[in-house]
Amino acid sequence: MVDQRSIRVALLYLLLLLLFESTFEQQVQQQRLSSGVEFTALFELRSSLGLRSRDWPRKVHPCSSWNGIRCENGSVIGINISGFRRTRVGKQNPQFAVNSLVNFTHLMSFNASRFMLPGSIPDWFGQRLSTLQVLDLRSCNVTGVLPSSMGNLTNLTSLYLSDNRLTGQIPSTLRQLLSLLVLDLSKNSLTGSIPSSFGSLRNLTSLDISSNSLRGSIPPGLGALSKLQTLNLSVNGLTSSIPSQLGDLDSLVDLDLSSNGLSGSVPQDLRKLRNLQRMVLGNNGLSGSLPVNLFPTPSQLHVVVLRNNRFIGNLPQVLWSIPGLNLLDISDNNFTGELPTALDNNAIAAVLDMSRNKFYGGLTTVLRRFSSINLSGNYFEGRVPDYMLDNASLTSNCLQNVSNQRTLIECVSFYTEKGLSFDNFGRPNATVPAAAESGNNNRRVIILAAVLGGAGLIVLLLLLLLLVLLCVRRRNTANHRGIGVEPVPTGGTPPSPGLAINFSSLGDLFTYQQLLQATGDFSDANLIKHGHSGDLFRGVLEDGLPVVIKRIDLQSIKKEAYLLELDFFSKVSHTRVVTLLGHCLEKEDEKLLVYKYMPNGDLSSSLYRKNNLEDDSLQSLDWITRLKIAIGVAEGLSFLHHECTPPLVHRDIQASSILLDDKFEVRLGSLSEVCAQESDGHQNRISRLLRLPQSSEQGSSGSSTALCSYDVYCFGKVLLGLVTGKLDMSASSGTQMKEWLEQTLPCISIYDKELVTKILDPSLLVDEDLLEEVWAMAIVARSCLNPKASRRPPMRYILKALENPLRVVREDNSSSARLRATSSRGSWNAALFGSWRQSLSDVTIIPAASTTKAEGGSSLKQPVIPEGSAIRAEGGSSFKHSGTTGSRGSAQKDGGDNSSSWRRYSKEIFPEPL
Ligand SMILES: *[C@@H]1O[C@H](CO)[C@@H](O)[C@H](O)[C@H]1NC(C)=O
Ligand SMILES: *[C@@H]1O[C@H](CO)[C@@H](O)[C@H](O)[C@H]1NC(C)=O
Ligand SMILES: *[C@@H]1O[C@H](CO)[C@@H](O)[C@H](O)[C@H]1NC(C)=O
Ligand SMILES: *[C@@H]1O[C@H](CO)[C@@H](O)[C@H](O)[C@H]1NC(C)=O
Ligand SMILES: *[C@@H]1O[C@H](CO)[C@@H](O)[C@H](O)[C@H]1NC(C)=O
Ligand SMILES: *[C@@H]1O[C@H](CO)[C@@H](O)[C@H](O)[C@H]1NC(C)=O
Ligand SMILES: *[C@@H]1O[C@H](CO)[C@@H](O)[C@H](O)[C@H]1NC(C)=O
């Protein structure tokens, strides 16, 4: 019984199972297309697109067995041919041939991405495919314009058309696609502007119109897209600024506005984007500083790209402590500031690119969290910490012991502008060559390298020549010693001073406002003069102290000059140097230096002054004052040349650089040209040989301006100006000055006191005693003006001579006295007269003059005509022959010989014994 029942149950079960099977079969049957129209349409599509049997096999039912066909209730609702390949025949003439789509009345999704559909989207798409929810034609090679009928596909939730060749404008009818969640029109050639009506697409979560040719501005209406998570408008031609309404995009995760022409600053309101993970604003013209609270905490940010804009100012500190940040690219801006020191170091793999900004200060532990670091092109200083990655890029900074860093002058000037002091690459301050110097050296190195590289043979020859020259020179030197000439100090000089400016020794710090007030807003009435290193204004400080303020406009004046001056004042202070009371460096382009006021102005303006208000007659400085001034200048220069190590060269000695206080005590001004004396080593001689022809660095006197002997030459002109009253000549150069020297110098002779009265300033009243002093000063002036730099006396001897003028003339106005002086080598007047004698020994080179040697002590009866090769090599210029004054017999003797201007030149510069 039980068995029978169980068999019946089993049978029933079997029956049920069969019944179920048949209903299943029936259901499969229902999946078949209810209408033959769609069946036919599928085959038409298959053939018009040239699809392969592998994907859409002929003998099976499409709904069940064709790839990418989805059916529902006997209708095709989805067609996905993404990535399909065409048959060989189909490939021959690919077309946008999808006409049969109109017969799928329930089609919700058509995805043909990566399937070539060359041709344009037909107009009927919008009218006939109204059931479509997803249209994906990415990378289909679709061309033409987007038909405005697309706006009728109101059930569309996703429209992907990226990476095609669509042209024309974006139809504004797309605003009707209210169900749209994703709109991707990227990577096409769309033009025109973003329709402002897009704000109506309230359900949109992703809007990507990147990489087109859109113009115009970002419509503020986009701010209404409160569900938007992705906004990508990058790589277009969008202009104007970022609308602050974008801050209302509450859901935004990914914002990419990069590579447009956006300008203006980043709106504060973007701080409201609390869900933002990517902020990409690179490659625009954005400017200003970032709002301090731009990045809220906690922040979801992973990526911040602000590269290649024109941002300035500091980075919001919080950026450094966002835990998830793994790309920070702020390169190519003008961000500045120092790295924060102690912050949480969530060491995660992250990329930091802050290259080409203006960050400065030391490297800090904040860098530990990054696995890739580019800091190049900033102004970081100090040592590189141990934890710095080997592959970190650190070039073009101011770091210690790292190759390819900025130059000292760049670093110093940057830090100076910030009002900070530079660590000088960690080197002791005194061993770094001065800027002017290093520039020269670099140029020399380049010249040398070029010559060496280009023509080694020529160098070899030159070296040989040099060797010969050096031998000759050495022999000459020996000769000079032999006749008792004190050699001008040459040879290796100690290293030049560095440019590490110590601001504490630069006087007070003034605010710009204070100095505006002091000078009446730099009014013209207070302008003293336009100097070559800046405009000088008189001013009165709040406490009533009169000052002189130099305004340096860095747009027109080289930064180096003012830095050199600051450097000078930070190291040198002397009673013969004008006092720097303070400075104001707060302005980027305008630097102000404040000096003590000099009641008597400069020498050029005080040599002659109006007697009093009523009387127009001029009163000139008396001789005692002139001598006092000459001694004062000599003291100042002697300090620079002999008491500074290395010796400093003023390079701008002229009447207007000589400032006078109320007691006519000298204070040297115009210190922006001061530099350390060039070393005079062998390399220097080589480079001088190579420096063809004479460069502008050469002074008018035929020597480098970076040598003390150049100052001596300029001082000679000032002395001559004091004697003759023609001080303006000390500032001039060129033919005018040459003519003047040509006329004046012949009237200075160690053998004839009276001759000097011919050139004496007529306004000077001098008695016989004073005339000797005048004569002495004239003689000193003439020896300073020796065209041969090495024969000019050193400043300390000039000072001695001016302090003892009578010894100049009384001890050395007879030949026997000269011999005495000769024998006492090392005495100041030996050095002074060495140049005179030197000229005579030069003279002995030529046979004609050899009969009238000076050495013998016999006075020369005939004018001498030096023709030494040394003179020809050194003299940078020749004087025109006037034939009026001086040189007496020689004028006649030489009168007809116009070809030999060198001879005249030498003869007139050197004194002729009577
Ligand atoms: C759509 O189907 C109808 C009826 O079968 C047919 O006449 C028409 O040609 C089809 N249209 C297209 C574009 O295939
Ligand atoms: C759009 O979709 C809704 C439901 O999702 C449907 O009722 C409507 O008929 C569709 N519109 C068209 C034109 O197919
Ligand atoms: C797109 O079409 C152009 C011209 O019609 C053709 O040169 C190009 O190769 C096509 N691109 C692809 C990926 O087939
Ligand atoms: C399609 O849109 C156009 C305007 O773009 C309109 O004139 C037309 O009536 C619409 N057709 C349908 C079927 O909705
Ligand atoms: C937008 O989305 C909401 C919620 O997802 C939905 O209720 C609404 O119908 C959508 N609007 C349109 C126009 O599709
Ligand atoms: C940075 O500022 C300088 C002037 O200080 C300017 O010349 C330069 O173009 C700026 N760089 C950028 C990227 O804005
Ligand atoms: C260099 O000068 C700076 C500022 O003038 C100073 O802080 C620093 O200690 C000096 N360095 C050396 C090695 O003298």
PDB file of C-alpha atoms and ligand atoms in Angstrom, residues 130-133 154-155, ligand 2:
ATOM      1  CA  SER A 130      11.694  58.540 -28.312  1.00  0.00           C
ATOM      2  CA  THR A 131      11.780  55.459 -26.079  1.00  0.00           C
ATOM      3  CA  LEU A 132      15.569  55.592 -25.941  1.00  0.00           C
ATOM      4  CA  GLN A 133      17.064  55.953 -22.479  1.00  0.00           C
ATOM      5  CA  THR A 154      13.116  63.112 -23.261  1.00  0.00           C
ATOM      6  CA  ASN A 155      13.436  59.674 -21.697  1.00  0.00           C
TER       7      ASN A 155
HETATM    8  C1  LIG B   2       9.171  57.625 -21.072  1.00  0.00           C
HETATM    9  O1  LIG B   2       9.172  56.767 -19.945  1.00  0.00           O
HETATM   10  C2  LIG B   2       7.971  56.725 -19.229  1.00  0.00           C
HETATM   11  C3  LIG B   2       8.158  55.834 -18.049  1.00  0.00           C
HETATM   12  O2  LIG B   2       9.472  55.679 -17.731  1.00  0.00           O
HETATM   13  C4  LIG B   2       6.892  56.206 -20.142  1.00  0.00           C
HETATM   14  O3  LIG B   2       5.677  56.191 -19.461  1.00  0.00           O
HETATM   15  C5  LIG B   2       6.798  57.046 -21.378  1.00  0.00           C
HETATM   16  O4  LIG B   2       5.893  56.514 -22.267  1.00  0.00           O
HETATM   17  C6  LIG B   2       8.122  57.161 -22.046  1.00  0.00           C
HETATM   18  N1  LIG B   2       8.042  58.065 -23.121  1.00  0.00           N
HETATM   19  C7  LIG B   2       8.204  57.693 -24.383  1.00  0.00           C
HETATM   20  C8  LIG B   2       8.086  58.746 -25.382  1.00  0.00           C
HETATM   21  O5  LIG B   2       8.428  56.543 -24.657  1.00  0.00           O
END
